Tab-separated table of C-alpha atoms in Angstrom:
chain	number	residue	atom	x	y	z
A	15	MET	CA	12.569	-49.256	4.323
A	16	ILE	CA	13.162	-45.513	4.401
A	17	LYS	CA	11.195	-45.095	1.163
A	18	LYS	CA	8.202	-47.028	2.544
A	19	LEU	CA	8.332	-45.010	5.760
A	20	SER	CA	8.390	-41.761	3.769
A	21	ILE	CA	5.362	-42.868	1.743
A	22	ALA	CA	3.509	-43.827	4.925
A	23	ILE	CA	4.250	-40.448	6.521
A	24	PHE	CA	3.112	-38.631	3.375
A	25	ILE	CA	-0.158	-40.591	3.303
A	26	LEU	CA	-0.677	-39.929	7.008
A	27	ILE	CA	-0.149	-36.181	6.625
A	28	ALA	CA	-1.744	-35.575	3.214
A	29	ALA	CA	-4.328	-38.269	2.533
A	30	VAL	CA	-5.788	-39.122	5.946
A	31	PRO	CA	-7.110	-35.593	6.755
A	32	VAL	CA	-8.694	-35.377	3.301
A	33	LEU	CA	-10.348	-38.782	3.666
A	34	LEU	CA	-11.591	-37.914	7.154
A	35	GLY	CA	-13.052	-34.646	5.871
A	36	LEU	CA	-14.674	-36.423	2.937
A	37	GLY	CA	-16.105	-39.063	5.267
A	38	TYR	CA	-17.562	-36.424	7.585
A	39	ALA	CA	-19.090	-34.539	4.645
A	40	LEU	CA	-20.613	-37.762	3.307
A	41	MET	CA	-22.082	-38.664	6.709
A	42	TYR	CA	-23.497	-35.153	7.161
A	43	SER	CA	-25.075	-35.178	3.694
A	44	LEU	CA	-26.706	-38.550	4.430
A	45	GLY	CA	-28.138	-37.367	7.740
A	46	LEU	CA	-25.878	-39.574	9.883
A	47	THR	CA	-24.465	-36.639	11.862
A	48	GLY	CA	-25.172	-32.958	12.417
A	49	ILE	CA	-27.555	-30.813	14.431
A	50	LEU	CA	-30.668	-31.795	12.471
A	51	SER	CA	-29.695	-35.429	12.015
A	52	GLU	CA	-32.635	-37.836	12.161
A	53	GLY	CA	-30.978	-40.899	10.663
A	54	PHE	CA	-29.996	-42.084	7.215
A	55	THR	CA	-31.638	-40.223	4.345
A	56	THR	CA	-30.911	-39.447	0.705
A	57	THR	CA	-33.232	-36.436	0.654
A	58	HIS	CA	-30.404	-33.900	0.641
A	59	TRP	CA	-28.745	-35.612	-2.316
A	60	GLU	CA	-32.029	-35.781	-4.225
A	61	GLU	CA	-32.752	-32.095	-3.593
A	62	THR	CA	-29.244	-31.177	-4.704
A	63	LEU	CA	-29.331	-33.192	-7.915
A	64	ILE	CA	-32.728	-31.912	-9.055
A	65	THR	CA	-32.086	-28.241	-8.362
A	66	THR	CA	-31.025	-26.170	-11.371
A	67	THR	CA	-28.916	-23.844	-9.222
A	68	PHE	CA	-26.346	-26.565	-8.563
A	69	TRP	CA	-25.990	-27.481	-12.235
A	70	LYS	CA	-25.771	-23.811	-13.235
A	71	SER	CA	-23.022	-23.309	-10.679
A	72	LEU	CA	-21.139	-26.383	-11.889
A	73	GLY	CA	-21.510	-25.328	-15.526
A	74	PHE	CA	-20.429	-21.758	-14.768
A	75	SER	CA	-17.343	-23.011	-12.917
A	76	LEU	CA	-16.423	-25.270	-15.835
A	77	TYR	CA	-16.984	-22.404	-18.284
A	78	ILE	CA	-14.685	-20.084	-16.305
A	79	ALA	CA	-12.008	-22.785	-16.012
A	80	LEU	CA	-11.995	-23.626	-19.728
A	81	VAL	CA	-12.003	-19.997	-20.896
A	82	VAL	CA	-9.216	-19.049	-18.480
A	83	MET	CA	-7.092	-21.997	-19.575
A	84	LEU	CA	-7.615	-21.290	-23.290
A	85	ILE	CA	-6.646	-17.628	-22.899
A	86	SER	CA	-3.708	-18.378	-20.597
A	87	LEU	CA	-2.366	-21.125	-22.858
A	88	PHE	CA	-2.696	-18.945	-25.958
A	89	PHE	CA	-0.781	-16.013	-24.479
A	90	SER	CA	1.819	-18.137	-22.699
A	91	LEU	CA	2.592	-20.134	-25.852
A	92	TRP	CA	2.684	-16.980	-27.960
A	93	ILE	CA	5.051	-15.201	-25.563
A	94	VAL	CA	7.367	-18.203	-25.202
A	95	ILE	CA	7.537	-18.875	-28.944
A	96	SER	CA	8.025	-15.188	-29.791
A	97	TRP	CA	10.402	-14.143	-26.997
A	98	ILE	CA	12.185	-17.261	-25.803
A	99	LYS	CA	15.578	-15.521	-25.843
A	100	GLN	CA	14.309	-12.576	-23.781
A	101	LEU	CA	12.723	-14.987	-21.290
A	102	ASN	CA	16.070	-16.641	-20.673
A	103	LYS	CA	17.984	-13.383	-20.286
A	104	GLY	CA	17.121	-9.802	-19.449
A	105	SER	CA	14.379	-8.008	-17.535
A	106	LEU	CA	11.522	-10.070	-19.012
A	107	SER	CA	12.817	-13.160	-17.230
A	108	TYR	CA	12.309	-11.354	-13.892
A	109	ILE	CA	9.074	-9.536	-14.716
A	110	THR	CA	7.376	-12.864	-15.450
A	111	TYR	CA	7.718	-13.893	-11.811
A	112	LEU	CA	6.162	-10.679	-10.447
A	113	PRO	CA	2.433	-11.606	-10.754
A	114	LEU	CA	3.099	-14.879	-8.918
A	115	ALA	CA	3.930	-12.874	-5.785
A	116	PHE	CA	0.385	-11.488	-5.488
A	117	PRO	CA	-2.294	-13.426	-3.561
A	118	ALA	CA	-5.579	-14.086	-5.324
A	119	ILE	CA	-7.491	-11.582	-3.181
A	120	VAL	CA	-5.005	-8.819	-4.096
A	121	MET	CA	-5.420	-9.576	-7.795
A	122	ALA	CA	-9.191	-9.485	-7.330
A	123	PHE	CA	-9.028	-6.010	-5.743
A	124	PHE	CA	-6.725	-4.861	-8.558
A	125	SER	CA	-9.202	-6.059	-11.187
A	126	PHE	CA	-12.083	-4.418	-9.334
A	127	GLN	CA	-10.283	-1.069	-9.223
A	128	LEU	CA	-9.412	-1.417	-12.904
A	129	LEU	CA	-12.646	-2.730	-14.444
A	130	SER	CA	-15.534	-1.507	-12.266
A	131	LYS	CA	-17.800	1.410	-13.223
A	132	SER	CA	-15.878	3.655	-10.826
A	133	GLY	CA	-12.503	2.160	-11.705
A	134	PHE	CA	-9.500	3.331	-13.694
A	135	MET	CA	-10.640	2.118	-17.129
A	136	SER	CA	-14.056	3.787	-16.884
A	137	ARG	CA	-12.465	7.113	-15.940
A	138	VAL	CA	-9.986	6.915	-18.816
A	139	VAL	CA	-12.790	6.185	-21.289
A	140	TYR	CA	-14.864	9.013	-19.785
A	141	LYS	CA	-11.988	11.507	-20.066
A	142	MET	CA	-11.485	10.521	-23.704
A	143	GLY	CA	-15.132	11.397	-24.376
A	144	TRP	CA	-16.215	7.923	-25.449
A	145	ILE	CA	-18.985	7.866	-22.817
A	146	ASP	CA	-21.067	10.679	-21.312
A	147	SER	CA	-21.113	9.299	-17.769
A	148	LEU	CA	-19.448	6.573	-15.734
A	149	GLU	CA	-22.752	4.699	-15.602
A	150	GLN	CA	-22.484	4.036	-19.341
A	151	PHE	CA	-19.340	1.983	-18.827
A	152	PRO	CA	-20.135	-1.739	-19.307
A	153	ASP	CA	-20.517	-4.036	-16.305
A	154	TRP	CA	-17.231	-5.923	-16.243
A	155	THR	CA	-17.434	-6.786	-12.541
A	156	ASN	CA	-20.158	-8.978	-11.054
A	157	ASP	CA	-21.355	-9.637	-14.606
A	158	GLU	CA	-23.068	-12.728	-16.000
A	159	PHE	CA	-20.074	-13.703	-18.159
A	160	GLY	CA	-17.480	-13.490	-15.369
A	161	ILE	CA	-15.222	-11.125	-17.342
A	162	SER	CA	-13.417	-9.755	-14.288
A	163	ILE	CA	-13.020	-13.271	-12.844
A	164	ILE	CA	-11.490	-14.489	-16.101
A	165	PHE	CA	-9.220	-11.432	-16.299
A	166	SER	CA	-7.936	-11.890	-12.732
A	167	LEU	CA	-7.304	-15.615	-13.084
A	168	CYS	CA	-5.510	-15.108	-16.398
A	169	LEU	CA	-3.189	-12.582	-14.740
A	170	LEU	CA	-2.341	-15.173	-12.093
A	171	ILE	CA	-2.043	-18.272	-14.267
A	172	THR	CA	-0.453	-17.032	-17.502
A	173	PRO	CA	2.926	-16.196	-15.875
A	174	PHE	CA	3.108	-19.707	-14.424
A	175	PHE	CA	2.683	-21.296	-17.849
A	176	ILE	CA	5.155	-18.862	-19.388
A	177	ILE	CA	7.763	-20.074	-16.899
A	178	LEU	CA	6.740	-23.714	-17.410
A	179	TYR	CA	6.911	-23.534	-21.206
A	180	SER	CA	10.177	-21.600	-21.253
A	181	ASN	CA	11.729	-24.386	-19.163
A	182	LEU	CA	10.180	-27.099	-21.337
A	183	TYR	CA	11.474	-25.285	-24.414
A	184	GLN	CA	14.999	-25.777	-23.101
A	185	ASN	CA	14.568	-29.254	-21.628
A	186	GLU	CA	12.926	-30.704	-24.747
A	187	ARG	CA	15.573	-29.094	-26.996
A	188	ILE	CA	12.875	-27.526	-29.123
A	189	ALA	CA	15.329	-25.073	-30.679
A	190	GLU	CA	17.176	-28.025	-32.226
A	191	LEU	CA	13.929	-29.637	-33.391
A	192	LYS	CA	12.889	-26.319	-34.899
A	193	ALA	CA	16.167	-26.042	-36.814
A	194	LEU	CA	15.805	-29.641	-38.025
A	195	ALA	CA	12.239	-29.041	-39.230
A	196	ILE	CA	13.309	-25.927	-41.134
A	197	THR	CA	16.187	-27.862	-42.693
A	198	LEU	CA	13.718	-30.490	-43.909
A	199	GLY	CA	11.659	-27.787	-45.603
A	200	ALA	CA	8.946	-27.030	-43.048
A	201	LYS	CA	7.310	-23.606	-43.179
A	202	PRO	CA	7.400	-21.344	-40.071
A	203	SER	CA	3.693	-21.972	-39.415
A	204	GLN	CA	4.229	-25.733	-39.696
A	205	VAL	CA	7.120	-25.565	-37.240
A	206	ILE	CA	4.921	-23.775	-34.719
A	207	PHE	CA	1.703	-25.778	-35.053
A	208	LYS	CA	3.132	-29.225	-35.835
A	209	VAL	CA	6.326	-29.241	-33.767
A	210	ILE	CA	6.534	-26.655	-30.985
A	211	VAL	CA	2.925	-26.350	-29.801
A	212	PRO	CA	2.129	-30.121	-29.777
A	213	ILE	CA	5.273	-30.896	-27.758
A	214	LEU	CA	4.625	-28.176	-25.174
A	215	LEU	CA	0.938	-29.050	-24.798
A	216	LYS	CA	1.595	-32.785	-24.507
A	217	LYS	CA	4.283	-32.310	-21.879
A	218	SER	CA	2.023	-30.015	-19.856
A	219	ALA	CA	-1.252	-31.945	-20.281
A	220	PHE	CA	-1.391	-33.183	-16.692
A	221	THR	CA	-0.572	-29.715	-15.346
A	222	ILE	CA	-3.346	-28.224	-17.480
A	223	MET	CA	-5.846	-30.711	-16.054
A	224	LEU	CA	-4.786	-29.852	-12.498
A	225	PHE	CA	-5.211	-26.142	-13.184
A	226	VAL	CA	-8.712	-26.704	-14.572
A	227	ILE	CA	-9.595	-28.420	-11.286
A	228	PHE	CA	-7.887	-25.637	-9.320
A	229	ILE	CA	-9.783	-22.885	-11.166
A	230	MET	CA	-13.128	-24.633	-10.697
A	231	GLY	CA	-12.485	-24.668	-6.951
A	232	THR	CA	-11.099	-21.146	-6.555
A	233	TYR	CA	-12.889	-18.981	-3.999
A	234	GLU	CA	-11.507	-15.485	-3.278
A	235	ILE	CA	-11.692	-14.019	-6.788
A	236	PRO	CA	-15.269	-15.141	-7.645
A	237	LEU	CA	-16.386	-14.149	-4.144
A	238	LEU	CA	-15.387	-10.524	-4.764
A	239	LEU	CA	-15.970	-10.236	-8.504
A	240	GLY	CA	-18.722	-12.763	-9.217
A	241	ARG	CA	-22.512	-12.721	-9.067
A	242	GLN	CA	-24.754	-14.454	-6.579
A	243	ASN	CA	-26.472	-16.403	-9.343
A	244	PRO	CA	-24.884	-18.161	-11.009
A	245	SER	CA	-21.915	-18.333	-8.677
A	246	MET	CA	-18.876	-20.543	-8.891
A	247	LEU	CA	-19.116	-23.853	-7.076
A	248	SER	CA	-16.870	-22.959	-4.127
A	249	VAL	CA	-18.824	-19.757	-3.436
A	250	PHE	CA	-22.108	-21.633	-3.804
A	251	ILE	CA	-21.030	-24.233	-1.227
A	252	VAL	CA	-19.828	-21.654	1.305
A	253	GLN	CA	-23.035	-19.645	0.905
A	254	LYS	CA	-25.077	-22.692	1.856
A	255	LEU	CA	-22.774	-23.497	4.774
A	256	GLN	CA	-22.954	-19.984	6.224
A	257	LYS	CA	-26.667	-19.321	5.777
A	258	PHE	CA	-28.915	-19.120	8.807
A	259	ASN	CA	-31.012	-21.961	7.386
A	260	LEU	CA	-29.499	-25.087	8.969
A	261	ALA	CA	-31.322	-27.269	6.436
A	262	ASP	CA	-28.954	-25.990	3.720
A	263	ILE	CA	-25.834	-27.329	5.457
A	264	PRO	CA	-26.372	-31.008	4.470
A	265	GLN	CA	-26.905	-29.890	0.869
A	266	ALA	CA	-23.622	-27.967	0.971
A	267	TYR	CA	-21.805	-31.111	2.081
A	268	ALA	CA	-23.627	-33.132	-0.579
A	269	ILE	CA	-22.468	-30.686	-3.271
A	270	ALA	CA	-18.888	-30.904	-2.000
A	271	VAL	CA	-18.965	-34.720	-2.065
A	272	ILE	CA	-20.522	-34.788	-5.546
A	273	TYR	CA	-17.829	-32.448	-6.864
A	274	ILE	CA	-15.022	-34.508	-5.318
A	275	LEU	CA	-16.473	-37.759	-6.663
A	276	LEU	CA	-16.902	-36.194	-10.111
A	277	ILE	CA	-13.287	-35.005	-10.238
A	278	ALA	CA	-11.998	-38.318	-8.854
A	279	SER	CA	-14.015	-40.251	-11.447
A	280	ILE	CA	-12.616	-38.171	-14.308
A	281	ILE	CA	-9.050	-38.632	-13.053
A	282	ALA	CA	-9.605	-42.385	-12.618
A	283	LEU	CA	-11.080	-42.653	-16.128
A	284	VAL	CA	-8.136	-40.795	-17.655
A	285	TYR	CA	-5.684	-42.928	-15.677
A	286	LYS	CA	-7.372	-46.148	-16.816
A	287	THR	CA	-7.609	-45.202	-20.489
A	288	ARG	CA	-4.337	-43.260	-20.796
A	289	PRO	CA	-1.941	-44.071	-17.924
A	290	THR	CA	0.967	-42.321	-19.679
A	291	PHE	CA	-0.989	-39.067	-19.344
A	292	PHE	CA	0.224	-38.880	-15.729
A	293	ASN	CA	3.857	-39.384	-16.698
A	294	SER	CA	5.033	-36.558	-18.933
A	295	SER	CA	8.528	-38.031	-19.189
A	296	SER	CA	7.136	-41.037	-21.027
A	297	SER	CA	5.145	-38.946	-23.478
A	298	SER	CA	6.525	-38.495	-26.944
């Protein structure tokens, strides 16, 4: 009884507001509510789906998410495998938590001061004589490849996965599996790529998927460090919501609904085809 009541309270607090917001966005995008509402219409959806700006924004967001995750996973796995003892004891175990204390907007300002043409890196390179003026320093902020966005997100996410993998390393008794593999004649590279890395990645697969979704929806960092076109999806939606053109508001809601439905469909597909993916304890 208590368990059912707890589930009901959780659904009431967590799910109902989300569903109400999604319902309102859907109604607004279909012309059923809003200042300019004139009745049911699919015009806003059609305009959204045929515009290249939306697909560029979606593709750019996916590109940023995948690159950030690849870099973060590489460095977190490398650090955990190389310095697992130091992560369990000593100053490194405390330093890892430090970046998690900074909000995203603070990390964005840090990256801007570090990577912009008038930032710290450009001045160091200028003093070393590698460039003749600060203007020759490459555009690493508000650039088309999102370098500063990727850098900032990696600084935020990598420490989390270092902590996650260091805990999994202990919980999955990887040290014992490593010793067993070496005893059976496995080479160091085989131990890493056929024992340690597959176990850590499989146990964290669901978390990785959630972080890809989280990165695609991040707002503060791409707002400060990104370009207007293409922009990440969250920035693109807010720009349409806050423009003086009221006709863009239904399209903004349509984009939000499309993104939510796309993510929900992917999660449902993964759950249907691989239900154990959502239960790391059952993975082997």
